[in-house]
Amino acid sequence: MKTQICIIGGGPSGLMLSQLLHLKGIESIVLERCSREYVLGRIRAGVLEQGFAKLMREAQCGERMDQEGEIHEGFYIAHDNKLDRVDLFKHSGGSSVIVYGQTELTRDLYEARDRMNGEVLHNVDDVVLHDLTREAPYVTCKYNDENIQIDCDYIIGADGFHGVSRKSIPADVLREYERVYPFGWLGILSETKPVSPELIYSSHERGFALCSLRSQVLSRYYIQVPLSDSVDDWSDEAFWNELKRRLPVEVAVKLETGSSIEKSIAPLRSYVVEPMSYGKLFLAGDAAHIVPPTGAKGLNSAASDIYYLYHALLDHYQNDDDSGLDNYSAKALARIWKAQRFSWWMTSILHRFPENSSYDQKLQQIEIEYLFSSDKALGSLAENYVGLPYGG
Ligand code: APR
Ligand code: PHB
């Protein structure tokens, strides 16, 4: 097989790039290790920056997002049994976020690829990348029990943290930066009315909690748990009781409970690899960087990678200009590190760290008090939460 761009990974990053390139007449083939049902069965986050939403519209698959997604102009931080609101609209100079599940937008991207007969090969095995530093790189894999080779101009590694692409770059070329947090998030999805019309991030002595939503009849809640916990340790009832303990009384009394339709524990990690390109291989999304979900930057960081890569490939094919591709890694990383800082900061002020001294805990409390005493501090939080500009 032959194409212009071979994309490894059929998650939101890979699909978005394939769709955008298609609309500009640039061919691509997406190789996905799992079935479509499996990819769409993964429950992930759901807070979109305006930059992401704009890309979805440019990719001609923003209709359902704009119809069913909720525009949120603020969120709450709960602390000391009270709620304080972060007015994103006021403190970001008029911006907001869209609450729309990652599962739904991935479904929209798949359906857009289908409408345009996009090539997405599912259940591929043994993906191997070849000749990354040569003129003509290629990918081999097993598909429908057949060994196939895909010749291409460029390879995009959008295969997530556990993918093969990053591992195809020589170890002596890569620099890895990592921080693993000593706790995870136990999350549930429940067909219950959300407890609040806007998200609530709760800082509590028993640990962090988050009240989020997918719609007015589908709620998403998280509590911080030790990494040693397993889902079996937590009945739905135990979850609801612990969540109530970590919310201000005025919120806890309103909490509608029910049986969970999904329950899982996600470890928290910050991770970045540099550089994000090697020869004809370009990494995007979770393949190159991971953030703890506290700042809702995982998907949005993937989107800025795709924005820079899309424009760099356009410049290559339309203007014979490779400066975008040459600068891709530096440009993407510049925005990624700011998202890393914000996600680390949100995580460090809102969670209970077992090793923290009483002095550290006091500082966490003062961070939140300072935040709500300073428009400048709220301005910094708001501009990061709604998403820093992509830049030219
Ligand atoms: N070959 C083919 N496909 C692979 C391989 C492989 N060797 N390894 C992994 N994949 C696929 C996975 O099955 C997955 O569907 O690559 C896809 C990567 O998708 P994501 O992990 O969703 O990564 P990305 O598209 O970058 O999206 C980032 O996902 O995890 C969230 O918080 C994260 O929101 C962020 C978003
Ligand atoms: C979610 O809705 O799953 C969600 C929202 C905000 C976050 C993290 C997760 O910061």
CSV table of C-alpha atoms and ligand atoms in Angstrom, one decimal:
chain,number,residue,atom,x,y,z
A,1,MET,CA,0.0,0.0,0.0
A,2,LYS,CA,1.1,3.6,-0.5
A,3,THR,CA,0.0,6.8,1.0
A,4,GLN,CA,1.3,10.3,1.9
A,5,ILE,CA,0.9,10.1,5.7
A,6,CYS,CA,0.8,6.9,7.7
A,7,ILE,CA,-0.8,7.5,11.1
A,8,ILE,CA,-0.3,5.0,14.0
A,9,GLY,CA,-3.2,5.2,16.4
A,10,GLY,CA,-6.9,5.7,15.9
A,11,GLY,CA,-7.6,7.8,19.0
A,12,PRO,CA,-8.7,11.5,18.8
A,13,SER,CA,-5.2,12.7,17.8
A,14,GLY,CA,-4.8,10.4,14.8
A,15,LEU,CA,-8.4,10.7,13.6
A,16,MET,CA,-8.4,14.5,13.8
A,17,LEU,CA,-5.2,14.8,11.8
A,18,SER,CA,-6.4,12.3,9.2
A,19,GLN,CA,-9.7,14.2,8.8
A,20,LEU,CA,-8.1,17.7,8.5
A,21,LEU,CA,-5.5,16.5,5.9
A,22,HIS,CA,-8.3,14.7,3.9
A,23,LEU,CA,-10.1,18.0,3.6
A,24,LYS,CA,-7.0,19.5,2.1
A,25,GLY,CA,-6.5,16.6,-0.4
A,26,ILE,CA,-3.7,15.0,1.6
A,27,GLU,CA,-4.0,11.2,1.9
A,28,SER,CA,-3.5,9.2,5.0
A,29,ILE,CA,-4.0,5.7,6.4
A,30,VAL,CA,-4.7,5.2,10.1
A,31,LEU,CA,-3.6,2.0,11.8
A,32,GLU,CA,-5.4,1.2,15.0
A,33,ARG,CA,-4.5,-1.8,17.2
A,34,CYS,CA,-8.0,-2.2,18.7
A,35,SER,CA,-11.5,-2.5,17.4
A,36,ARG,CA,-13.6,0.6,17.0
A,37,GLU,CA,-16.0,-0.6,19.7
A,38,TYR,CA,-13.1,-0.9,22.1
A,39,VAL,CA,-11.7,2.5,21.3
A,40,LEU,CA,-15.2,4.1,21.7
A,41,GLY,CA,-15.7,2.1,25.0
A,42,ARG,CA,-12.9,3.9,26.8
A,43,ILE,CA,-14.3,6.5,29.2
A,44,ARG,CA,-12.0,9.6,29.2
A,45,ALA,CA,-12.4,13.3,30.1
A,46,GLY,CA,-14.6,15.9,28.5
A,47,VAL,CA,-13.6,19.6,28.8
A,48,LEU,CA,-12.7,21.2,25.5
A,49,GLU,CA,-10.7,24.4,25.0
A,50,GLN,CA,-12.0,26.8,22.3
A,51,GLY,CA,-9.0,25.9,20.2
A,52,PHE,CA,-10.0,22.3,20.1
A,53,ALA,CA,-13.6,23.2,19.3
A,54,LYS,CA,-12.4,25.3,16.4
A,55,LEU,CA,-10.4,22.4,15.0
A,56,MET,CA,-13.4,20.1,15.3
A,57,ARG,CA,-15.5,22.7,13.3
A,58,GLU,CA,-12.6,23.1,10.7
A,59,ALA,CA,-12.6,19.3,10.4
A,60,GLN,CA,-16.3,19.5,9.6
A,61,CYS,CA,-17.3,17.4,12.6
A,62,GLY,CA,-18.3,19.9,15.2
A,63,GLU,CA,-22.0,19.8,14.7
A,64,ARG,CA,-23.0,17.4,17.5
A,65,MET,CA,-20.4,19.0,19.8
A,66,ASP,CA,-22.1,22.4,19.3
A,67,GLN,CA,-25.6,20.9,19.6
A,68,GLU,CA,-25.1,18.7,22.6
A,69,GLY,CA,-22.0,20.1,24.3
A,70,GLU,CA,-22.5,22.6,27.2
A,71,ILE,CA,-20.7,25.9,27.3
A,72,HIS,CA,-19.3,26.5,30.8
A,73,GLU,CA,-18.2,30.0,31.7
A,74,GLY,CA,-17.0,29.0,35.1
A,75,PHE,CA,-16.4,26.3,37.7
A,76,TYR,CA,-16.2,26.0,41.5
A,77,ILE,CA,-13.5,25.2,43.9
A,78,ALA,CA,-14.8,23.7,47.2
A,79,HIS,CA,-12.7,24.2,50.3
A,80,ASP,CA,-13.3,24.6,54.0
A,81,ASN,CA,-16.9,23.5,53.6
A,82,LYS,CA,-17.6,26.4,51.1
A,83,LEU,CA,-17.8,26.9,47.4
A,84,ASP,CA,-15.9,29.7,45.5
A,85,ARG,CA,-16.6,30.2,41.8
A,86,VAL,CA,-13.9,30.8,39.2
A,87,ASP,CA,-15.6,33.1,36.6
A,88,LEU,CA,-13.7,32.0,33.5
A,89,PHE,CA,-15.6,34.4,31.3
A,90,LYS,CA,-14.7,37.4,33.4
A,91,HIS,CA,-11.1,36.5,34.2
A,92,SER,CA,-10.2,35.2,30.7
A,93,GLY,CA,-11.5,38.2,28.9
A,94,GLY,CA,-14.6,36.6,27.5
A,95,SER,CA,-13.7,32.9,26.9
A,96,SER,CA,-15.2,29.6,28.1
A,97,VAL,CA,-14.9,25.8,27.7
A,98,ILE,CA,-17.2,23.2,26.2
A,99,VAL,CA,-18.1,20.1,28.2
A,100,TYR,CA,-18.5,17.3,25.7
A,101,GLY,CA,-17.3,13.7,26.3
A,102,GLN,CA,-14.1,12.5,24.6
A,103,THR,CA,-16.0,9.3,23.7
A,104,GLU,CA,-18.6,11.4,21.8
A,105,LEU,CA,-16.1,13.5,19.9
A,106,THR,CA,-14.1,10.4,19.0
A,107,ARG,CA,-17.3,8.9,17.6
A,108,ASP,CA,-17.9,12.1,15.6
A,109,LEU,CA,-14.4,11.8,14.1
A,110,TYR,CA,-14.9,8.2,13.2
A,111,GLU,CA,-18.2,9.0,11.5
A,112,ALA,CA,-16.6,11.9,9.6
A,113,ARG,CA,-13.9,9.5,8.3
A,114,ASP,CA,-16.6,7.1,7.3
A,115,ARG,CA,-18.5,9.8,5.4
A,116,MET,CA,-15.3,10.5,3.4
A,117,ASN,CA,-14.3,6.9,3.0
A,118,GLY,CA,-11.3,7.5,5.2
A,119,GLU,CA,-8.9,4.5,5.6
A,120,VAL,CA,-8.8,3.4,9.2
A,121,LEU,CA,-7.5,-0.2,9.6
A,122,HIS,CA,-8.6,-1.7,12.9
A,123,ASN,CA,-7.2,-4.7,14.8
A,124,VAL,CA,-3.7,-4.3,13.3
A,125,ASP,CA,-0.9,-6.2,14.9
A,126,ASP,CA,2.9,-6.1,15.0
A,127,VAL,CA,3.2,-2.5,13.8
A,128,VAL,CA,6.9,-1.8,13.0
A,129,LEU,CA,8.3,1.6,11.8
A,130,HIS,CA,11.2,1.4,9.3
A,131,ASP,CA,13.8,3.8,7.8
A,132,LEU,CA,12.7,6.8,9.8
A,133,THR,CA,15.8,8.8,8.8
A,134,ARG,CA,15.7,7.8,5.2
A,135,GLU,CA,13.9,9.5,2.2
A,136,ALA,CA,11.2,6.8,2.1
A,137,PRO,CA,10.1,5.5,5.5
A,138,TYR,CA,7.5,2.7,5.7
A,139,VAL,CA,5.4,0.8,8.2
A,140,THR,CA,4.8,-2.9,8.3
A,141,CYS,CA,2.0,-4.7,10.2
A,142,LYS,CA,-0.3,-7.6,10.3
A,143,TYR,CA,-3.9,-6.9,9.1
A,144,ASN,CA,-6.5,-9.5,8.5
A,145,ASP,CA,-3.8,-12.2,9.0
A,146,GLU,CA,-1.8,-10.7,6.2
A,147,ASN,CA,1.6,-8.9,6.4
A,148,ILE,CA,1.2,-5.5,4.8
A,149,GLN,CA,3.7,-2.7,4.1
A,150,ILE,CA,2.7,0.9,3.9
A,151,ASP,CA,5.0,3.2,2.0
A,152,CYS,CA,4.7,6.9,2.9
A,153,ASP,CA,6.3,10.3,3.1
A,154,TYR,CA,5.8,10.8,6.8
A,155,ILE,CA,4.8,8.7,9.9
A,156,ILE,CA,2.7,10.2,12.7
A,157,GLY,CA,3.0,8.5,16.1
A,158,ALA,CA,-0.4,9.1,17.6
A,159,ASP,CA,-0.5,5.7,19.4
A,160,GLY,CA,-0.7,6.9,23.0
A,161,PHE,CA,1.6,6.3,25.9
A,162,HIS,CA,1.8,2.6,25.4
A,163,GLY,CA,2.3,2.7,21.7
A,164,VAL,CA,5.2,1.6,19.5
A,165,SER,CA,6.1,5.0,17.9
A,166,ARG,CA,8.0,6.6,20.7
A,167,LYS,CA,9.8,3.3,21.3
A,168,SER,CA,11.0,3.4,17.7
A,169,ILE,CA,13.2,6.4,18.5
A,170,PRO,CA,16.7,5.5,19.7
A,171,ALA,CA,16.9,5.8,23.4
A,172,ASP,CA,20.0,8.0,23.3
A,173,VAL,CA,18.1,10.6,21.2
A,174,LEU,CA,15.2,10.9,23.7
A,175,ARG,CA,15.0,12.8,27.0
A,176,GLU,CA,12.2,11.8,29.3
A,177,TYR,CA,10.8,13.9,32.1
A,178,GLU,CA,8.4,12.3,34.5
A,179,ARG,CA,6.6,12.8,37.8
A,180,VAL,CA,4.4,10.0,39.2
A,181,TYR,CA,1.9,11.1,41.8
A,182,PRO,CA,1.3,8.8,45.0
A,183,PHE,CA,-2.4,8.5,44.3
A,184,GLY,CA,-5.0,7.9,41.6
A,185,TRP,CA,-8.5,9.0,40.7
A,186,LEU,CA,-11.4,6.6,41.2
A,187,GLY,CA,-14.0,7.7,38.7
A,188,ILE,CA,-17.6,6.6,38.2
A,189,LEU,CA,-20.2,7.4,35.5
A,190,SER,CA,-23.8,7.4,36.6
A,191,GLU,CA,-27.2,8.1,34.9
A,192,THR,CA,-28.0,10.7,37.5
A,193,LYS,CA,-28.7,14.4,37.4
A,194,PRO,CA,-25.4,16.3,37.9
A,195,VAL,CA,-25.1,17.8,41.4
A,196,SER,CA,-24.0,21.2,40.0
A,197,PRO,CA,-24.5,22.9,36.6
A,198,GLU,CA,-20.8,23.7,36.6
A,199,LEU,CA,-17.8,21.5,37.7
A,200,ILE,CA,-16.8,21.4,41.3
A,201,TYR,CA,-13.1,20.7,42.2
A,202,SER,CA,-13.0,19.9,45.9
A,203,SER,CA,-9.9,20.3,48.1
A,204,HIS,CA,-10.6,18.3,51.3
A,205,GLU,CA,-8.5,16.9,54.2
A,206,ARG,CA,-9.7,13.4,53.2
A,207,GLY,CA,-8.5,14.0,49.6
A,208,PHE,CA,-9.5,15.5,46.3
A,209,ALA,CA,-12.9,15.1,44.7
A,210,LEU,CA,-14.4,16.3,41.4
A,211,CYS,CA,-18.0,16.6,40.3
A,212,SER,CA,-18.3,16.7,36.5
A,213,LEU,CA,-20.9,15.7,33.9
A,214,ARG,CA,-21.5,14.5,30.4
A,215,SER,CA,-25.1,15.8,30.1
A,216,GLN,CA,-28.0,16.7,32.4
A,217,VAL,CA,-28.7,13.0,32.8
A,218,LEU,CA,-25.2,11.6,32.9
A,219,SER,CA,-22.8,12.5,35.7
A,220,ARG,CA,-19.0,11.9,36.1
A,221,TYR,CA,-17.5,11.9,39.6
A,222,TYR,CA,-14.0,11.3,40.9
A,223,ILE,CA,-12.3,10.9,44.3
A,224,GLN,CA,-8.6,10.7,45.1
A,225,VAL,CA,-7.6,7.2,46.3
A,226,PRO,CA,-4.3,5.6,47.3
A,227,LEU,CA,-2.6,3.7,44.4
A,228,SER,CA,-2.9,0.5,46.4
A,229,ASP,CA,-6.7,0.6,46.1
A,230,SER,CA,-8.6,-1.4,43.6
A,231,VAL,CA,-12.0,-0.9,42.1
A,232,ASP,CA,-13.2,-4.0,44.1
A,233,ASP,CA,-12.4,-2.1,47.3
A,234,TRP,CA,-15.1,0.4,46.4
A,235,SER,CA,-18.8,-0.4,46.3
A,236,ASP,CA,-21.0,2.3,44.8
A,237,GLU,CA,-22.4,3.0,48.3
A,238,ALA,CA,-18.9,3.4,49.7
A,239,PHE,CA,-18.0,5.8,46.8
A,240,TRP,CA,-21.1,8.0,47.2
A,241,ASN,CA,-20.5,8.2,51.0
A,242,GLU,CA,-16.9,9.2,50.6
A,243,LEU,CA,-17.8,11.7,47.9
A,244,LYS,CA,-20.4,13.3,50.2
A,245,ARG,CA,-17.8,13.6,53.0
A,246,ARG,CA,-15.5,15.6,50.6
A,247,LEU,CA,-18.1,18.1,49.5
A,248,PRO,CA,-19.6,21.1,51.3
A,249,VAL,CA,-22.7,20.1,53.1
A,250,GLU,CA,-24.8,22.4,50.9
A,251,VAL,CA,-23.7,20.3,47.9
A,252,ALA,CA,-23.7,16.9,49.5
A,253,VAL,CA,-27.3,17.1,50.5
A,254,LYS,CA,-28.3,17.7,46.8
A,255,LEU,CA,-26.2,14.8,45.5
A,256,GLU,CA,-28.4,12.3,43.5
A,257,THR,CA,-26.9,8.8,43.8
A,258,GLY,CA,-27.4,5.7,41.7
A,259,SER,CA,-25.6,2.6,40.4
A,260,SER,CA,-22.4,3.2,38.5
A,261,ILE,CA,-22.4,2.3,34.8
A,262,GLU,CA,-18.6,2.6,34.7
A,263,LYS,CA,-16.1,2.6,37.5
A,264,SER,CA,-12.3,2.7,37.1
A,265,ILE,CA,-9.1,4.0,38.8
A,266,ALA,CA,-6.6,6.1,36.8
A,267,PRO,CA,-3.1,6.7,38.1
A,268,LEU,CA,-1.8,10.3,38.0
A,269,ARG,CA,1.3,11.0,36.0
A,270,SER,CA,3.1,13.9,34.4
A,271,TYR,CA,5.3,12.9,31.5
A,272,VAL,CA,7.0,14.6,28.6
A,273,VAL,CA,9.5,13.2,26.0
A,274,GLU,CA,11.8,15.4,23.9
A,275,PRO,CA,12.2,15.8,21.0
A,276,MET,CA,8.8,15.0,19.5
A,277,SER,CA,10.2,14.3,16.1
A,278,TYR,CA,12.9,12.0,14.7
A,279,GLY,CA,13.6,12.0,11.0
A,280,LYS,CA,10.2,11.4,9.2
A,281,LEU,CA,8.5,10.4,12.5
A,282,PHE,CA,6.4,13.0,14.4
A,283,LEU,CA,4.8,12.2,17.8
A,284,ALA,CA,1.5,13.7,18.9
A,285,GLY,CA,-0.7,13.5,21.9
A,286,ASP,CA,-0.3,10.9,24.6
A,287,ALA,CA,2.5,9.3,22.6
A,288,ALA,CA,4.7,12.2,23.7
A,289,HIS,CA,3.2,13.7,26.8
A,290,ILE,CA,0.8,12.8,29.7
A,291,VAL,CA,-0.8,15.2,32.3
A,292,PRO,CA,-2.7,14.4,35.4
A,293,PRO,CA,-6.4,15.1,34.6
A,294,THR,CA,-6.8,17.8,37.1
A,295,GLY,CA,-6.4,20.6,34.6
A,296,ALA,CA,-8.3,18.9,31.8
A,297,LYS,CA,-5.3,19.3,29.5
A,298,GLY,CA,-4.8,15.8,28.1
A,299,LEU,CA,-7.0,16.0,25.1
A,300,ASN,CA,-6.4,19.7,24.6
A,301,SER,CA,-2.7,19.3,24.5
A,302,ALA,CA,-3.1,16.6,21.9
A,303,ALA,CA,-5.2,19.1,19.9
A,304,SER,CA,-2.5,21.7,19.8
A,305,ASP,CA,0.0,19.1,18.6
A,306,ILE,CA,-2.4,18.2,15.8
A,307,TYR,CA,-2.9,21.9,14.9
A,308,TYR,CA,0.9,22.5,14.5
A,309,LEU,CA,1.4,19.2,12.6
A,310,TYR,CA,-1.5,19.9,10.3
A,311,HIS,CA,-0.2,23.3,9.3
A,312,ALA,CA,3.4,22.1,9.0
A,313,LEU,CA,2.3,19.3,6.6
A,314,LEU,CA,0.1,21.7,4.7
A,315,ASP,CA,3.2,24.0,4.2
A,316,HIS,CA,5.2,21.0,3.1
A,317,TYR,CA,2.7,19.8,0.4
A,318,GLN,CA,1.3,23.2,-0.6
A,319,ASN,CA,4.3,25.5,-0.4
A,320,ASP,CA,7.3,23.2,-0.4
A,321,ASP,CA,8.2,24.8,2.9
A,322,ASP,CA,9.6,22.4,5.6
A,323,SER,CA,10.2,25.1,8.3
A,324,GLY,CA,7.0,24.0,10.1
A,325,LEU,CA,8.1,20.4,10.2
A,326,ASP,CA,11.6,21.4,11.3
A,327,ASN,CA,10.2,23.5,14.1
A,328,TYR,CA,7.3,21.2,15.1
A,329,SER,CA,8.9,19.6,18.1
A,330,ALA,CA,10.0,22.9,19.6
A,331,LYS,CA,6.7,24.7,18.9
A,332,ALA,CA,4.6,21.8,20.3
A,333,LEU,CA,6.7,21.4,23.4
A,334,ALA,CA,6.6,25.1,24.2
A,335,ARG,CA,2.8,24.9,24.7
A,336,ILE,CA,3.0,21.4,26.2
A,337,TRP,CA,5.2,22.5,29.0
A,338,LYS,CA,2.9,25.3,30.0
A,339,ALA,CA,0.0,22.8,30.1
A,340,GLN,CA,2.3,20.5,32.2
A,341,ARG,CA,3.0,23.4,34.6
A,342,PHE,CA,-0.7,24.2,34.9
A,343,SER,CA,-1.8,20.6,35.4
A,344,TRP,CA,1.0,20.1,38.1
A,345,TRP,CA,-0.1,23.3,39.8
A,346,MET,CA,-3.8,22.3,39.9
A,347,THR,CA,-2.9,18.8,41.1
A,348,SER,CA,-0.5,20.2,43.9
A,349,ILE,CA,-3.0,22.7,45.4
A,350,LEU,CA,-6.1,20.4,45.3
A,351,HIS,CA,-4.8,16.9,46.4
A,352,ARG,CA,-3.6,15.4,49.7
A,353,PHE,CA,0.0,14.3,49.4
A,354,PRO,CA,0.8,11.6,52.1
A,355,GLU,CA,4.3,13.0,52.5
A,356,ASN,CA,3.2,16.6,53.0
A,357,SER,CA,4.0,18.3,56.3
A,358,SER,CA,1.5,20.5,58.1
A,359,TYR,CA,3.5,23.4,56.7
A,360,ASP,CA,2.9,22.1,53.1
A,361,GLN,CA,-0.8,21.6,53.8
A,362,LYS,CA,-1.1,25.2,55.2
A,363,LEU,CA,0.5,26.5,52.0
A,364,GLN,CA,-2.1,24.6,49.9
A,365,GLN,CA,-4.8,26.3,51.9
A,366,ILE,CA,-3.1,29.7,51.5
A,367,GLU,CA,-2.8,29.1,47.7
A,368,ILE,CA,-6.5,28.8,47.4
A,369,GLU,CA,-7.2,31.7,49.7
A,370,TYR,CA,-4.8,33.9,47.7
A,371,LEU,CA,-6.5,32.8,44.5
A,372,PHE,CA,-9.8,34.1,45.6
A,373,SER,CA,-8.3,37.3,46.9
A,374,SER,CA,-6.6,38.3,43.7
A,375,ASP,CA,-8.0,39.0,40.2
A,376,LYS,CA,-4.5,38.6,38.8
A,377,ALA,CA,-4.3,35.1,40.3
A,378,LEU,CA,-7.8,34.3,39.0
A,379,GLY,CA,-6.8,35.7,35.6
A,380,SER,CA,-3.8,33.3,35.4
A,381,LEU,CA,-6.0,30.4,36.4
A,382,ALA,CA,-8.7,31.3,33.9
A,383,GLU,CA,-6.4,31.9,30.9
A,384,ASN,CA,-4.7,28.5,31.5
A,385,TYR,CA,-8.0,26.7,32.0
A,386,VAL,CA,-9.7,28.0,28.9
A,387,GLY,CA,-6.5,27.3,27.0
A,388,LEU,CA,-3.4,29.4,26.1
A,389,PRO,CA,-3.4,30.6,22.4
A,390,TYR,CA,-1.9,28.3,19.8
A,391,GLY,CA,0.1,31.2,18.4
A,392,GLY,CA,0.9,31.6,14.6
B,1,APR,N1,-0.5,0.1,16.8
B,1,APR,C1,-1.7,0.7,16.4
B,1,APR,N2,-2.4,1.4,17.3
B,1,APR,C2,-2.0,1.5,18.5
B,1,APR,C3,-0.7,0.9,19.0
B,1,APR,C4,0.0,0.2,18.0
B,1,APR,N3,1.2,-0.4,18.3
B,1,APR,N4,-0.6,1.2,20.3
B,1,APR,C5,-1.6,2.0,20.7
B,1,APR,N5,-2.5,2.2,19.6
B,1,APR,C6,-3.7,2.9,19.6
B,1,APR,C7,-4.5,2.7,20.9
B,1,APR,O1,-5.3,1.6,20.9
B,1,APR,C8,-5.4,4.0,20.9
B,1,APR,O2,-6.6,3.9,20.3
B,1,APR,O3,-3.4,4.3,19.6
B,1,APR,C9,-4.5,5.0,20.1
B,1,APR,C10,-4.0,6.2,20.9
B,1,APR,O4,-5.1,6.9,21.4
B,1,APR,P1,-5.1,7.7,22.8
B,1,APR,O5,-4.5,7.0,23.8
B,1,APR,O6,-6.5,8.2,23.0
B,1,APR,O7,-4.2,9.0,22.5
B,1,APR,P2,-4.4,10.3,21.7
B,1,APR,O8,-5.2,10.1,20.4
B,1,APR,O9,-3.2,11.0,21.6
B,1,APR,O10,-5.5,11.1,22.6
B,1,APR,C11,-5.1,11.8,23.8
B,1,APR,O11,-6.5,10.6,25.1
B,1,APR,O12,-5.9,9.4,26.9
B,1,APR,C12,-6.5,10.5,26.5
B,1,APR,O13,-6.0,12.0,28.2
B,1,APR,C13,-5.7,11.6,26.9
B,1,APR,O14,-7.3,13.0,26.3
B,1,APR,C14,-6.1,12.5,25.9
B,1,APR,C15,-6.2,11.8,24.7
B,2,PHB,C1,-14.2,14.8,33.3
B,2,PHB,O1,-15.4,15.3,33.0
B,2,PHB,O2,-14.0,13.6,33.1
B,2,PHB,C2,-13.2,15.7,33.8
B,2,PHB,C3,-13.4,17.1,33.8
B,2,PHB,C4,-12.4,17.9,34.3
B,2,PHB,C5,-11.2,17.4,34.6
B,2,PHB,C6,-11.0,16.1,34.5
B,2,PHB,C7,-11.9,15.2,34.1
B,2,PHB,O3,-10.3,18.3,35.1
